[in-house]
mmCIF file of C-alpha atoms in Angstrom:
data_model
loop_
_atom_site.group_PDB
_atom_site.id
_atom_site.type_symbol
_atom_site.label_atom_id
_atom_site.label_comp_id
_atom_site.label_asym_id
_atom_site.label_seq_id
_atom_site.Cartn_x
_atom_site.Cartn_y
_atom_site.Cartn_z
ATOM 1 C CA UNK A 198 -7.259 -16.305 -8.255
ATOM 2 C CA UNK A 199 -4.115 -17.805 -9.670
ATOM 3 C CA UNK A 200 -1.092 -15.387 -10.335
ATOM 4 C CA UNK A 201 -1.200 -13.136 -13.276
ATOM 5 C CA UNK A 202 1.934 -14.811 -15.752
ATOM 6 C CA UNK A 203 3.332 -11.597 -16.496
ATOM 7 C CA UNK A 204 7.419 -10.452 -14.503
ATOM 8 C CA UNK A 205 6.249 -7.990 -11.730
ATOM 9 C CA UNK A 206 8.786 -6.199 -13.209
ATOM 10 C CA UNK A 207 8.577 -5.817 -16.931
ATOM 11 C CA UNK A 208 5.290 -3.596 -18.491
ATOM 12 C CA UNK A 209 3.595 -6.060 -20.839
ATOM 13 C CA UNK A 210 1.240 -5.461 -23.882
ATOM 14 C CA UNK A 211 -2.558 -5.141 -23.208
ATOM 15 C CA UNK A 212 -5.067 -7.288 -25.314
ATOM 16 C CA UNK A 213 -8.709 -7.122 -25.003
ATOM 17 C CA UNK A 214 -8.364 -9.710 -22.362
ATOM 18 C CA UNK A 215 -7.218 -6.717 -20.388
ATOM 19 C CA UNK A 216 -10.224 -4.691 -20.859
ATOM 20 C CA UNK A 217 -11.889 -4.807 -17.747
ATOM 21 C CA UNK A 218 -8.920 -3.707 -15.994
ATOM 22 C CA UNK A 219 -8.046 -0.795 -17.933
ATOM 23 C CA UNK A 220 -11.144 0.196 -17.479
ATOM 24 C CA UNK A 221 -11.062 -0.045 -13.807
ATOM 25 C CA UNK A 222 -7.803 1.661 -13.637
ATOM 26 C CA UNK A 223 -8.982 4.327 -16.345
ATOM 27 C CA UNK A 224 -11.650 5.050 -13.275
ATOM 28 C CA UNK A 225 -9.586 4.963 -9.920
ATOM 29 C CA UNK A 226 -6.543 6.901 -11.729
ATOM 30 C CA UNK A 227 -8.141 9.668 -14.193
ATOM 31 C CA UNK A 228 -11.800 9.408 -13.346
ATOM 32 C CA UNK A 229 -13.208 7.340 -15.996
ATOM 33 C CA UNK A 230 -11.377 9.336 -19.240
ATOM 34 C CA UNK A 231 -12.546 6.946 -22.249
ATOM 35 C CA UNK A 232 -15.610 4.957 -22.315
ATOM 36 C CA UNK A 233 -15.604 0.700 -22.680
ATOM 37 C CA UNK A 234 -15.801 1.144 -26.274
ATOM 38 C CA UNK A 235 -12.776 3.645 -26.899
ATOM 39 C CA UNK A 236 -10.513 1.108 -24.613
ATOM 40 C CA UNK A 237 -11.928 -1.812 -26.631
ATOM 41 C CA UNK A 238 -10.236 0.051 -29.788
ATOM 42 C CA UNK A 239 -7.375 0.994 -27.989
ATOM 43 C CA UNK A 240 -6.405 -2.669 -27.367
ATOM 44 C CA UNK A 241 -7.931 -4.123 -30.453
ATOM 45 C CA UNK A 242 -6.221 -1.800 -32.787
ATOM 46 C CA UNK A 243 -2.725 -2.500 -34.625
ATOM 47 C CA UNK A 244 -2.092 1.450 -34.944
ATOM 48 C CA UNK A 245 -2.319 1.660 -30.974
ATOM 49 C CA UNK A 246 0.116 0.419 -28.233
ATOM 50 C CA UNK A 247 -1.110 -0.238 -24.840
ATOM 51 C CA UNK A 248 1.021 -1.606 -22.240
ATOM 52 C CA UNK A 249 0.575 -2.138 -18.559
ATOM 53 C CA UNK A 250 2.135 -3.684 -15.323
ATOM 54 C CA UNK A 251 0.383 -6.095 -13.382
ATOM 55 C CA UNK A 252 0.349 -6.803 -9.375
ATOM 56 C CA UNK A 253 1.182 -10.739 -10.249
ATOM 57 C CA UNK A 254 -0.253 -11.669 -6.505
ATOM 58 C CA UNK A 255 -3.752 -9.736 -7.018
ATOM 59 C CA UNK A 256 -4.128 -9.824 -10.751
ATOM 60 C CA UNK A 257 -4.882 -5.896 -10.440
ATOM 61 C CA UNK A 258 -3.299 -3.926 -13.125
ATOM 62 C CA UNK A 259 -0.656 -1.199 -11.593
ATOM 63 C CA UNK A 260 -0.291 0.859 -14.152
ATOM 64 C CA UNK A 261 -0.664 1.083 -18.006
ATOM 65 C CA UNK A 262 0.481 4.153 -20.516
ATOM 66 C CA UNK A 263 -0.874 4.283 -24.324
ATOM 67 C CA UNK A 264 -0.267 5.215 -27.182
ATOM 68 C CA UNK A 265 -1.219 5.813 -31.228
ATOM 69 C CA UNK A 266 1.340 5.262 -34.260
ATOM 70 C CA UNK A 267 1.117 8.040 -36.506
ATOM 71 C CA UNK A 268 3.597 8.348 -39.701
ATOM 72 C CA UNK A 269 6.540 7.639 -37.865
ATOM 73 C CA UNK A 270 5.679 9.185 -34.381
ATOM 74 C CA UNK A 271 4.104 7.952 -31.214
ATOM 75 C CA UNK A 272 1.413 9.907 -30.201
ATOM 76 C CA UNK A 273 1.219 8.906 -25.971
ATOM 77 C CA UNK A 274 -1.911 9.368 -24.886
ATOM 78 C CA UNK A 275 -2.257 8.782 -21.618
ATOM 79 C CA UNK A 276 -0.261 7.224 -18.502
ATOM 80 C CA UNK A 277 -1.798 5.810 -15.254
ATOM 81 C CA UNK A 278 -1.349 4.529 -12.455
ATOM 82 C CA UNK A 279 -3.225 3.417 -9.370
ATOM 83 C CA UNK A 280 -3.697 6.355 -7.045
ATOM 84 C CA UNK A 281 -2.032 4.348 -4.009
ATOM 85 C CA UNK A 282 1.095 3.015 -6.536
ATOM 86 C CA UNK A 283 1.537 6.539 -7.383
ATOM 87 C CA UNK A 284 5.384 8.040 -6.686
ATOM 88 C CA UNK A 285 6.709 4.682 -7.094
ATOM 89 C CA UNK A 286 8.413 4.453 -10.331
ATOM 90 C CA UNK A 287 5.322 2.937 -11.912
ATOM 91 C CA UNK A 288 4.708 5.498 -14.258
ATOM 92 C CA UNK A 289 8.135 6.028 -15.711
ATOM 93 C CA UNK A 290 8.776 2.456 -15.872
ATOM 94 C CA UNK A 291 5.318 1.767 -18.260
ATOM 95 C CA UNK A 292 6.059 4.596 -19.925
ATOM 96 C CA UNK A 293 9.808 4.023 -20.800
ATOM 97 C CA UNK A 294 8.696 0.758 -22.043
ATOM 98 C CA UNK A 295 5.950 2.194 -24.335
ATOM 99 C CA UNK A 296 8.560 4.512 -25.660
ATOM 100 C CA UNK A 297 11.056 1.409 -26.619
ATOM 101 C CA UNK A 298 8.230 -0.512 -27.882
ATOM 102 C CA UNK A 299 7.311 2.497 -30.460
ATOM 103 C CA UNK A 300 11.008 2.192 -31.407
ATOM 104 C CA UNK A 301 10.389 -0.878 -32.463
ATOM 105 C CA UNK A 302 7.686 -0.099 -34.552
ATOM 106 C CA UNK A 303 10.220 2.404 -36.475
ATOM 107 C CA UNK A 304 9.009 5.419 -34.364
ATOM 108 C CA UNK A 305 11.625 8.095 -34.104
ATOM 109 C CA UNK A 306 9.900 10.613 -32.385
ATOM 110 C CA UNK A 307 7.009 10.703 -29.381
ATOM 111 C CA UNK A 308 4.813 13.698 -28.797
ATOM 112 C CA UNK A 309 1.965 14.502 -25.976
ATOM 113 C CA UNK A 310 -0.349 17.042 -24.512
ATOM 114 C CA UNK A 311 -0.469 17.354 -20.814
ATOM 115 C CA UNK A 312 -2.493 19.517 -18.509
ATOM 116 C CA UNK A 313 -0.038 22.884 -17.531
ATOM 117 C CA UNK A 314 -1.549 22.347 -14.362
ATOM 118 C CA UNK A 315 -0.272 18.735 -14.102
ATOM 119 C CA UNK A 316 2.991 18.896 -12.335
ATOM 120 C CA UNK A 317 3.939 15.468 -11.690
ATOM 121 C CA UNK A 318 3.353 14.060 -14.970
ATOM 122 C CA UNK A 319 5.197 17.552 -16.736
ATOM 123 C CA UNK A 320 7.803 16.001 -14.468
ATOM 124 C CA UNK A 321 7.696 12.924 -15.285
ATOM 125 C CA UNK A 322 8.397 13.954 -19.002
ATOM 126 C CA UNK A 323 11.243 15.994 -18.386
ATOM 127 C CA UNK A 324 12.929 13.090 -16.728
ATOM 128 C CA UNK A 325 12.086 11.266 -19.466
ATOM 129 C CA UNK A 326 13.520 13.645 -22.006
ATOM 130 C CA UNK A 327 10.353 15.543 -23.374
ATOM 131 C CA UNK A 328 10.929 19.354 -24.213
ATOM 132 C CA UNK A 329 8.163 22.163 -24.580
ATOM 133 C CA UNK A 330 7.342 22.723 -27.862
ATOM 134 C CA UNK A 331 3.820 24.852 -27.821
ATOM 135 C CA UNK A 332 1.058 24.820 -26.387
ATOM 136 C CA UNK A 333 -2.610 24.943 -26.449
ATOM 137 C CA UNK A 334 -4.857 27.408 -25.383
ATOM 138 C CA UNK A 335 -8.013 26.372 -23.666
ATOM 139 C CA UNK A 336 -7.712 22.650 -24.899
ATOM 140 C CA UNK A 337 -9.055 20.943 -21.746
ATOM 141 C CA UNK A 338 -12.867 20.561 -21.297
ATOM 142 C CA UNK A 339 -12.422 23.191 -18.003
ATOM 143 C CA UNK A 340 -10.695 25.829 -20.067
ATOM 144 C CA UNK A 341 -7.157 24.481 -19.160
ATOM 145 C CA UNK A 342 -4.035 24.867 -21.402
ATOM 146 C CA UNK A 343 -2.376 22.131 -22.778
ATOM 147 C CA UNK A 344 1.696 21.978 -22.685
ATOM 148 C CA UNK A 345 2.986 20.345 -26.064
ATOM 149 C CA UNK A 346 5.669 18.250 -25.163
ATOM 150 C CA UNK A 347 8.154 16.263 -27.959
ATOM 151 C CA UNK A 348 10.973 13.827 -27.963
ATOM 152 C CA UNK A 349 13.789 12.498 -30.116
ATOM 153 C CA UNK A 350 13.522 8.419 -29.185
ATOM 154 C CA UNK A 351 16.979 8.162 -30.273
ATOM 155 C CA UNK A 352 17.731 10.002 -27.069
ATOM 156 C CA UNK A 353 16.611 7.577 -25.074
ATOM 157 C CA UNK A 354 19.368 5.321 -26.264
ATOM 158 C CA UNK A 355 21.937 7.767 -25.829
ATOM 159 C CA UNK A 356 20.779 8.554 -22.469
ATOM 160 C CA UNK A 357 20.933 4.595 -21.440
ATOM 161 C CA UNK A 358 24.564 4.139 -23.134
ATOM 162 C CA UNK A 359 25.667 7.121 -20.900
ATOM 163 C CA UNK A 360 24.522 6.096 -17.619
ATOM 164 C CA UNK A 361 26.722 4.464 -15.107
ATOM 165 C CA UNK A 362 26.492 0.804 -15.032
#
């Protein structure tokens, strides 16, 4: 199989020619969350932004995050990456891009729900930015709570023109 045209380093948006892959990493990285149909609307849709990094010398996608546009504000709704990527960088890298890409699209703001449970990825978002802002009681299929989590995008500018070159 020829390599995949996309920089190793630079996320790239999904189209439905990426289906079969998000579904594959869908399964190996959160154990199957949507169905063939709901990532067939999540890369068909205009309202939604999917994008992903692919292994150029395998053609296997690395990671991917997604998200909805909703009246101003990104809604992320989920990041993943490919359990042996994982603690690699993958996951802030596809979703910092998701988050500039939203920008774009005259976002301002980006909000999520993650598992209180999920450490990593509550990490992830801090690094990123996110602060608490509620949470949800029993919102998980197994009774778990879900942390609300918000961010300013502009801050992600700010953050970028601050850092040492």
């Amino acid at each position: 199989m020829s390599s995949h045209p996309f920089s190793p380093q630079d996320p790239q948006p999904l189209t439905r020619c990426a289906l079969e892959a998000c579904v594959a990493l869908d399964q190996q990285a959160l154990g199957g969350l949507w169905s063939l149909e709901q990532w067939r609307k999540e890369l068909e849709d205009p309202q939604r932004l999917t994008l992903g990094r692919w292994n150029p010398g395998q053609s296997e996608l690395l990671s991917l995050a997604s998200g909805w546009l909703v009246a101003g504000e990104l809604q992320v709704m989920l990041v993943a990456v490919r359990p042996e990527q994982q603690r690699q960088g993958l996951g802030r890298q596809v979703l910092r891009a998701l988050l500039k890409r939203a920008q774009e699209h005259g976002c301002s703001s980006a909000a999520l729900e993650v598992a209180a449970s999920n450490q990593a990825a509550i990490s992830l978002y801090a690094a990123l930015g996110f602060i608490s802002c509620g949470q949800r009681s029993g919102y998980y299929r197994n009774g778990e709570d879900a942390l609300l989590k918000w961010l300013d995008l502009k801050q992600i500018q700010s953050r970028a023109d601050n850092r040492p070159e």
